[in-house]
Amino acid sequence: MCRVICLFLLLLPSLSKAEDGSRLWLRGKTDYHAIVSSNRKSPVIDVAVQELQTQWAGGKVQLVVSSGKAFENLGKDGFMIVGNKDSGVTIQALTEHGVLYGAYHLLRLQQTGAISGELNITETPKYAIRMLNHWDNLNGSIERGYAGRSLWKWEQLPDTISPRYKEYARANASVGINGTVLNNVNASPNILKDDYLRKVKILADIFRPYGVKVYLSVNFSTPSVLGGLADSDPLSPAVLQWWKDKVKEIYQLIPDFGGFLVKANSEGQPGPHDYGRTHAEGANMLATALKPYHGIVIWRAFVYAPNSDDRAKQAYHEFVPLDGKFMDNVIIQVKNGPVDFQPREPFTPLFGAMRKTPLMVEFQITQEYLGFSNHLAYLAPLFKECLDSDTYCNGAGSTVAKLTDGTLTPNPLTAIAGVANTGEDTNWTGHHFAQANWYCFGRLAWNHSLTSEQIADEWIRMTFTPDESFVKPVKEMMLTSRETVVDYMMPLGLHHIFAEGHHYGPQPWHEKASREDWTARYYHKADASGIGFDRTTSGSNAVSQYFPPLNETFNSLSACPENLLLWFHHVSWNHKMKNGRSLWDELCYKYDAGVQQVREYQKMWDRMEKYTDAERFQHVQSRLKIQSRDAVWWKDACLLYFQTFSNQPIPYNIERPVHELDDLKQIRLNLRNTN
Ligand code: GCV
């Protein structure tokens, strides 16, 4: 018996501890007893004190909220950290929130092994508002959510409080996220009913000590639907009064309420156009109601009309003429790309074209178009590709980041949003690696000049292990993963050839829907002569929405970046690519490269077994198997279908299709929780 126990004890250190992912990246040890003092007492400071007391493994920490001149440059959320790990550290800030972010920063440095010598750090966030948008419905489902049902238990609130509310706020605060829109942009008017507002108040109270402000999506027709008014015309005094009364009620419950997010006249949602009014008139009416309380309106520019010759042009058409017509507490939220969160899109040309109106980027953290929570796709490279895109609106260097963070436009309002990928799954995001997308969104919202690699490095060390044998290959996988998904789904600028409705698998043959721009053929336009959407001056002329020299670059078949070629051009199958291959051959090689790359990830991950816990290892391993099968599915579906137009063989040195096209066309998925 003793021999068995001794053997077990000997083995113990080598056995990996089971992990369910519920602790996210916040996996530092919590049994320290650090000495932490503060010159201020408040719920926010209490959080900072408690986090440091239990997790800081160094000397004493002093927290100082200081109104001195030297600290004014730190702004609302910035902080300074000075001192030495052993002899003591001081975190100073102008505000309590700054101190809280400083505390999380210090703990991150410790957790990633990045503390050495004297500390002399100053950090200020690039964007004032760094928010998640939840597409959570009041019935608990989540539009485009792939990690279980909603975190918000509306039917239990306000009486029963899930412990996850606090954990959620803490996770956000740890990466600097300071706002959350609780409900779907396809908003139910009911969210503004008194009983729902009392539930919202409870969440706001729980999030407040973590610096996370609550916002709500509102349905533009709420005054008529809920309030019994004859209409919801933004120029009607009765409608304005209704909103004023509602806003007053909200602020009585939630004094720091953030404001409204609005999807108007888009995909069937009501809006000011229903009354012959403009987006500006609609937004300004809500802004008038919110103004006395410092609330803001976040008005989305995601619009497209059934009669437009090119969906990618619509937002520009509707919004550029309104530049300068919005009140100063309105910000326009623009998706990173002009169509819809595709694996790759150029940046939306509204960036740079509206210089008199604050604009913010909306990213999608949830992987609606990148394999849901089944595929591993680290999105920092996608986010950065957009933020670093040069619009040339003010000459070279006028990047989307600089246009939205206040550097190039002195906007009073700066913000950035990500559509959340959280749900009630134990690991929060379905795929363990999808946690990295929540994390990287927060880190980039704080500092968009961090590299994708830096962020991946931090996340891996915090979430898994600092062992270089793990960090190096896993980081490599993460950094290439988005491009891999592009390769096996939609290389060379192809876009929106997803299966109708669920957007998971391929359906390039989809050609019948109530609107043409809801079919895949609308986007790829494959025929005997070639493939791609002609957006040049001889096509839809979407290129003209970009500034020179970008419009010329995109317009030219030879100058257009090849990763956007089929976005801007209809290209002959025999067109010679830069590497000398024909377009058809290159397309085949790209699809195949995507498949092969996922197989490499599988091989690499299997080698990681000894560095990680069994539970997460197996979970990721099984998701990679799905991804690998799906990549082949994508490749076969797209190549076999496009081959019916190209009439050329798939190059003989790449893997042969393993499916029949007709069988692939029969696939009907019954996917969980996808809407
Ligand atoms: C919330 C895409 C998605 C919709 C989403 C919409 C939007 O069309 O498929 O589910 O609706 O974008 O961003 O409003």
PDB file of C-alpha atoms and ligand atoms in Angstrom, residues 135 143-144 184-186 263 266-267 269 300 302 304 311 335 339-341 362 364 368-369 419 496 501 503 518 674-675, ligand 1:
ATOM      1  CA  TRP A 135     -25.679  40.204 -29.519  1.00  0.00           C
ATOM      2  CA  GLU A 143     -27.167  35.852 -32.388  1.00  0.00           C
ATOM      3  CA  ARG A 144     -23.914  34.478 -33.828  1.00  0.00           C
ATOM      4  CA  ASN A 184     -28.419  42.465 -29.447  1.00  0.00           C
ATOM      5  CA  VAL A 185     -28.368  45.312 -31.973  1.00  0.00           C
ATOM      6  CA  ASN A 186     -31.422  43.587 -33.422  1.00  0.00           C
ATOM      7  CA  LYS A 263     -28.914  49.555 -35.713  1.00  0.00           C
ATOM      8  CA  SER A 266     -30.548  47.867 -41.661  1.00  0.00           C
ATOM      9  CA  GLU A 267     -31.621  44.278 -42.304  1.00  0.00           C
ATOM     10  CA  GLN A 269     -34.691  47.089 -38.392  1.00  0.00           C
ATOM     11  CA  ARG A 300     -24.114  51.919 -36.706  1.00  0.00           C
ATOM     12  CA  PHE A 302     -23.934  48.771 -41.250  1.00  0.00           C
ATOM     13  CA  TYR A 304     -27.061  47.933 -47.413  1.00  0.00           C
ATOM     14  CA  ARG A 311     -23.405  46.251 -51.223  1.00  0.00           C
ATOM     15  CA  LYS A 335     -17.525  47.573 -39.368  1.00  0.00           C
ATOM     16  CA  VAL A 339     -19.335  43.988 -46.478  1.00  0.00           C
ATOM     17  CA  ASP A 340     -19.513  42.036 -43.257  1.00  0.00           C
ATOM     18  CA  PHE A 341     -16.712  40.750 -41.016  1.00  0.00           C
ATOM     19  CA  GLU A 362     -16.521  47.611 -34.947  1.00  0.00           C
ATOM     20  CA  GLN A 364     -16.327  40.864 -34.663  1.00  0.00           C
ATOM     21  CA  GLU A 368     -19.429  34.144 -37.381  1.00  0.00           C
ATOM     22  CA  TYR A 369     -17.357  33.898 -40.540  1.00  0.00           C
ATOM     23  CA  VAL A 419     -18.841  41.847 -30.945  1.00  0.00           C
ATOM     24  CA  HIS A 496     -19.129  35.797 -48.590  1.00  0.00           C
ATOM     25  CA  GLY A 501     -28.056  31.647 -42.890  1.00  0.00           C
ATOM     26  CA  HIS A 503     -22.384  31.106 -42.335  1.00  0.00           C
ATOM     27  CA  TRP A 518     -27.810  37.302 -49.989  1.00  0.00           C
ATOM     28  CA  THR A 674     -26.501  29.867 -34.509  1.00  0.00           C
ATOM     29  CA  ASN A 675     -29.722  31.628 -35.507  1.00  0.00           C
TER      30      ASN A 675
HETATM   31  C1  GCV B   1     -26.852  41.273 -35.505  1.00  0.00           C
HETATM   32  C2  GCV B   1     -24.555  40.202 -40.108  1.00  0.00           C
HETATM   33  C3  GCV B   1     -24.951  39.058 -39.221  1.00  0.00           C
HETATM   34  C4  GCV B   1     -26.200  39.390 -38.441  1.00  0.00           C
HETATM   35  C5  GCV B   1     -25.948  40.666 -37.645  1.00  0.00           C
HETATM   36  C6  GCV B   1     -25.585  41.778 -38.633  1.00  0.00           C
HETATM   37  C7  GCV B   1     -25.273  43.082 -37.931  1.00  0.00           C
HETATM   38  O1  GCV B   1     -25.483  40.358 -41.136  1.00  0.00           O
HETATM   39  O2  GCV B   1     -25.128  37.903 -39.994  1.00  0.00           O
HETATM   40  O3  GCV B   1     -26.494  38.319 -37.587  1.00  0.00           O
HETATM   41  O4  GCV B   1     -27.062  41.033 -36.883  1.00  0.00           O
HETATM   42  O5  GCV B   1     -24.463  41.388 -39.366  1.00  0.00           O
HETATM   43  O6  GCV B   1     -24.094  43.337 -37.729  1.00  0.00           O
HETATM   44  O7  GCV B   1     -26.175  43.821 -37.599  1.00  0.00           O
END
